[in-house]
CSV table of C-alpha atoms in Angstrom, one decimal:
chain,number,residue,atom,x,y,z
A,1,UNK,CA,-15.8,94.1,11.5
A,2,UNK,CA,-17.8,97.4,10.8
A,3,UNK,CA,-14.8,99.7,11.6
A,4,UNK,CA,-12.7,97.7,9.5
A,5,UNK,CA,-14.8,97.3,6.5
A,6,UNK,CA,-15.1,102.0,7.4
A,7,UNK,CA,-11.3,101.8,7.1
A,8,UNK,CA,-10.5,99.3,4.2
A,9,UNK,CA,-14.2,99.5,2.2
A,10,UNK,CA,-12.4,97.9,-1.0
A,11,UNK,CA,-11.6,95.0,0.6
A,12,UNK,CA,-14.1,92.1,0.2
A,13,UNK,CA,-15.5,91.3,4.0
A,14,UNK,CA,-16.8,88.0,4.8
A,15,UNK,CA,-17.7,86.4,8.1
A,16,UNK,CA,-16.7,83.2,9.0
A,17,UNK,CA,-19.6,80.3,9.2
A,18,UNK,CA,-17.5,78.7,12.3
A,19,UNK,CA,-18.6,81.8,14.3
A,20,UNK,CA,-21.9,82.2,12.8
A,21,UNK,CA,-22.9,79.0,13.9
A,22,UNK,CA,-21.0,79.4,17.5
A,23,UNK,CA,-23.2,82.2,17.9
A,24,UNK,CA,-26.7,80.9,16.8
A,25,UNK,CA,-25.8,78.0,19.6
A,26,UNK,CA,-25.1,81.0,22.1
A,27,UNK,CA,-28.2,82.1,21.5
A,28,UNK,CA,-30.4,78.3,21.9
A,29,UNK,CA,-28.3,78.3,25.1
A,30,UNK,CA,-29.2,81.3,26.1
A,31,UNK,CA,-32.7,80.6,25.4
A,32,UNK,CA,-32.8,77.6,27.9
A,33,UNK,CA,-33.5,74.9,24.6
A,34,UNK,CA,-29.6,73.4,25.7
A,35,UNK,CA,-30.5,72.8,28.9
A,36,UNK,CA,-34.2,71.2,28.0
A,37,UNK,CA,-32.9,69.0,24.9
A,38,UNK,CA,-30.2,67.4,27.3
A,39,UNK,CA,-32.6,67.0,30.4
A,40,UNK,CA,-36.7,66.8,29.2
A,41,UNK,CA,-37.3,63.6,28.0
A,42,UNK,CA,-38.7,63.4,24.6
A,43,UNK,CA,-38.0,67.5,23.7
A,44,UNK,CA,-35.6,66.6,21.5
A,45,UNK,CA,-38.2,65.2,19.4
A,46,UNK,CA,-40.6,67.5,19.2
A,47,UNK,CA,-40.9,69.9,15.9
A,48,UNK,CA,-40.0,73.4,16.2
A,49,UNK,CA,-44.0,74.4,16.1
A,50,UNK,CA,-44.4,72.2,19.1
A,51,UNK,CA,-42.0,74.8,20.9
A,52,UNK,CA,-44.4,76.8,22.5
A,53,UNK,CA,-42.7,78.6,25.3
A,54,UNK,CA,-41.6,82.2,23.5
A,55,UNK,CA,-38.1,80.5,23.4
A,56,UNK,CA,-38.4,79.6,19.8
A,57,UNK,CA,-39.6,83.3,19.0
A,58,UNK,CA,-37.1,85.1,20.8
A,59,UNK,CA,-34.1,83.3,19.2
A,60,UNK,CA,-35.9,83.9,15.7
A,61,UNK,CA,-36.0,87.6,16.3
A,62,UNK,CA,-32.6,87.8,17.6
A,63,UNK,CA,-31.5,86.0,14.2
A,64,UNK,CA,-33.9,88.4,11.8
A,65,UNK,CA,-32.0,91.4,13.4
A,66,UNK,CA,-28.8,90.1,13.6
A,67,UNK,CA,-28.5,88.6,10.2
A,68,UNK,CA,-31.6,89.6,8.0
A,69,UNK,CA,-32.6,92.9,9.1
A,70,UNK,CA,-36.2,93.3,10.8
A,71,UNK,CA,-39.3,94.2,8.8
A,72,UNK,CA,-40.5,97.5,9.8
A,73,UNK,CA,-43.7,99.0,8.1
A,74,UNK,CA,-42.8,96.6,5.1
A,75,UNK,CA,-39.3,97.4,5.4
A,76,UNK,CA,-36.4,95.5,6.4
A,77,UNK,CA,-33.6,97.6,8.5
A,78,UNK,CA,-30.0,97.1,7.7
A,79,UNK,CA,-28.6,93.9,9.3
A,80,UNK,CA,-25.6,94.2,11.6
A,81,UNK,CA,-24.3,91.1,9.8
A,82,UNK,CA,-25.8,91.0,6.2
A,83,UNK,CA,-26.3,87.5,4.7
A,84,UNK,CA,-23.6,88.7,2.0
A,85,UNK,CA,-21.1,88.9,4.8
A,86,UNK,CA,-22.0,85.3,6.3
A,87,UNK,CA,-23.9,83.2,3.6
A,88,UNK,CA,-21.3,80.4,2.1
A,89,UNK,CA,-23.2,79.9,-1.3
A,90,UNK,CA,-21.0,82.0,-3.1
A,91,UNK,CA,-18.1,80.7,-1.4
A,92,UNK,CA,-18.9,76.9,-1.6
A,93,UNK,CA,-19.7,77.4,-5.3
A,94,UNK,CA,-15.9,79.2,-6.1
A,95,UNK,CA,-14.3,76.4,-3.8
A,96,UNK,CA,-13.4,79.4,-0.9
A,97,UNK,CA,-12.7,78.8,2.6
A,98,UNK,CA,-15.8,78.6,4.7
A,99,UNK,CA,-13.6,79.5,7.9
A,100,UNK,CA,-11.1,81.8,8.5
A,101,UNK,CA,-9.1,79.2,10.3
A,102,UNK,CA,-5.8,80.1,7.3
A,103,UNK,CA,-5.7,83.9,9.0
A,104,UNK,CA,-6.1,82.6,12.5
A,105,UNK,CA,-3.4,80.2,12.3
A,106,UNK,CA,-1.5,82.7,10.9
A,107,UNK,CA,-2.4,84.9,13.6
A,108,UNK,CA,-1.3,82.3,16.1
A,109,UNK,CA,2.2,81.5,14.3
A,110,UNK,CA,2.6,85.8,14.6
A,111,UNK,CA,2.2,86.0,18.0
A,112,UNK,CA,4.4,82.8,19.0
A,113,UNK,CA,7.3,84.9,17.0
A,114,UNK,CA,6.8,87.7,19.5
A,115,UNK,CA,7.5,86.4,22.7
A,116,UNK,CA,7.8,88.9,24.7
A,117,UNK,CA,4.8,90.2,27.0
A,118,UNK,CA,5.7,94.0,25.5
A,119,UNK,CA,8.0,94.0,22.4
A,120,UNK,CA,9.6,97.6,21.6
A,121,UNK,CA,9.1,98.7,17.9
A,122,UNK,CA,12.4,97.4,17.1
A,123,UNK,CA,11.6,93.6,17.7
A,124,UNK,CA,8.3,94.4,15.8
A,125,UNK,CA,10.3,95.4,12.7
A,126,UNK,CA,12.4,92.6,12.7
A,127,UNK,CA,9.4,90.6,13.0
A,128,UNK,CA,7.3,92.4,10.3
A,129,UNK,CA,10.8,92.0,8.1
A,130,UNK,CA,10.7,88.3,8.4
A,131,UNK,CA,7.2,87.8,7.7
A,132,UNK,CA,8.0,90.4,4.4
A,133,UNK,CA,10.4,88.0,3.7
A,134,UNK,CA,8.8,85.1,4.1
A,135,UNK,CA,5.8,85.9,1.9
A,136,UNK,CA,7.7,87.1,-0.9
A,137,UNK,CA,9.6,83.7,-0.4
A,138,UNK,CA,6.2,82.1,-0.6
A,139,UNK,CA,4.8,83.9,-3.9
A,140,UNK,CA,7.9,83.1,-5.8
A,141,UNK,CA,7.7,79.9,-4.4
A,142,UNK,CA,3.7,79.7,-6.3
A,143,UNK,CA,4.9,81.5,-9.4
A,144,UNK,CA,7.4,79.1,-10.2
A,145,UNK,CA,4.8,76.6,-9.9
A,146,UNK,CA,5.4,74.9,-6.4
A,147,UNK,CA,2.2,73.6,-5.4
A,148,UNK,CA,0.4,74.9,-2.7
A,149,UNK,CA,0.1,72.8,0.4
A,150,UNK,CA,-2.9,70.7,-0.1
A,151,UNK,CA,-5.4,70.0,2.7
A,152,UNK,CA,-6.2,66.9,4.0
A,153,UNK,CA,-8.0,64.1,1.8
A,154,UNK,CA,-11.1,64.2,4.1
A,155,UNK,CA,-11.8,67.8,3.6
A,156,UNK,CA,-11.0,67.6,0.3
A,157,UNK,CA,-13.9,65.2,-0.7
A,158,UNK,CA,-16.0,66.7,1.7
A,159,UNK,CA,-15.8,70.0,-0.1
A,160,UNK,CA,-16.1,68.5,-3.3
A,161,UNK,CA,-19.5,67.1,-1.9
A,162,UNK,CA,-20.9,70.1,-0.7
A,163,UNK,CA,-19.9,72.1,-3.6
A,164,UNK,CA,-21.8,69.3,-5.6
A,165,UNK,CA,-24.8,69.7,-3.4
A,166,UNK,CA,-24.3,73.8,-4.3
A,167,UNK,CA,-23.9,73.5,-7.6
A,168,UNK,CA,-27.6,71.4,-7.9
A,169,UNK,CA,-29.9,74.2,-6.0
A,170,UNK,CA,-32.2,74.6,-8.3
A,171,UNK,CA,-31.9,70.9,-9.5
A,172,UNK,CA,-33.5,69.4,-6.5
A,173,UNK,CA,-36.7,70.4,-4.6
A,174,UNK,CA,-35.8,72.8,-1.4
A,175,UNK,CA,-36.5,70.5,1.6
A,176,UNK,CA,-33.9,67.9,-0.3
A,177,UNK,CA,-31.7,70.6,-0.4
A,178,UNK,CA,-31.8,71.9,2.9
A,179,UNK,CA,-31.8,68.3,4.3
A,180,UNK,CA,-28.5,67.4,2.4
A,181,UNK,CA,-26.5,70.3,3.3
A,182,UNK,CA,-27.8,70.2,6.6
A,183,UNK,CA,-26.1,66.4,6.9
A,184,UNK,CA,-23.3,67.9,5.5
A,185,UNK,CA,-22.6,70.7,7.7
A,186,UNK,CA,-23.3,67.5,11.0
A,187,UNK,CA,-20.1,65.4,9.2
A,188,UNK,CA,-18.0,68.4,8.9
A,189,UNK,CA,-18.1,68.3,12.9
A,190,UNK,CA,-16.9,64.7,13.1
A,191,UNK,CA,-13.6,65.6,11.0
């Protein structure tokens, strides 16, 4: 991501919260707190200040580093990932995608066009000329005021909920907050 964002800096970069999240579960994995919620009765009721093996602490520093930037003599260092790149607020609030499912699905559909294990430069052009093509065919398509294809209802009201939950930060008191987009994020597993 860095090396792209050196090469294309006027492009807006965002992470996407799919992979974020993959990764903070990586890292409770890696911490051992997978194998103890599925297999020590009753930790998967304990509160996190309950935690008291260093676990906890390690995946907290990890995260700080990562994805806030440590403090350092009152300081904080420059994140690998800053929270502009990965935080959703923003996104939620101007109805933007949270993933970026749309570009690896295009991805996919690219490389089932190739085919071949090692395409010359000529099947590449052809390729890149259809896809030309088929974006132009696309915009026109828009412009003359074809709809866009529409995702599913489900998704649809869900994003319309979290949006809502968004739009009333500083409506409702934190913990509420946290607590309903927290049991937002859990249904957007199930659908």
């Amino acid at each position: 991501m860095n090396a792209f964002q050196q090469i294309y800096p006027a492009i807006q970069h965002k992470a996407c919260f799919f992979h974020f999240t993959k990764n903070l579960f990586k890292r409770v994995v890696e911490a051992g707190l997978q194998n103890r919620y599925n297999n020590e009765r009753g930790f998967a009721h304990q509160t996190l200040h309950n935690i008291t093996d260093g676990a906890l602490e390690q995946i907290l520093l990890s995260v700080e580093r990562t994805y806030f930037g440590q403090m350092q003599n009152g300081v904080r260092s420059i994140p690998r990932y800053p929270p502009e790149k990965w935080n959703l607020h923003e996104r939620v609030r101007n109805s933007e995608p949270r993933s970026n499912n749309g570009i690896e699905a295009y991805n996919n559909q690219l490389v089932r066009k190739v085919v071949e294990a090692r395409p010359n430069i000529w099947h590449w052009i052809r390729i890149i000329k259809e896809e030309i093509s088929l974006s132009v065919h696309k915009v026109d398509e828009f412009q003359a005021g074809q709809p866009a294809k529409r995702r599913r209802s489900n998704y649809r009201i869900m994003d319309d909920r979290l949006r809502e939950t968004i739009l009333r930060y500083n409506q409702i008191p934190l913990e509420l907050f946290i607590r309903n987009i927290a049991n937002h994020l859990r249904l957007d597993t199930f659908f």
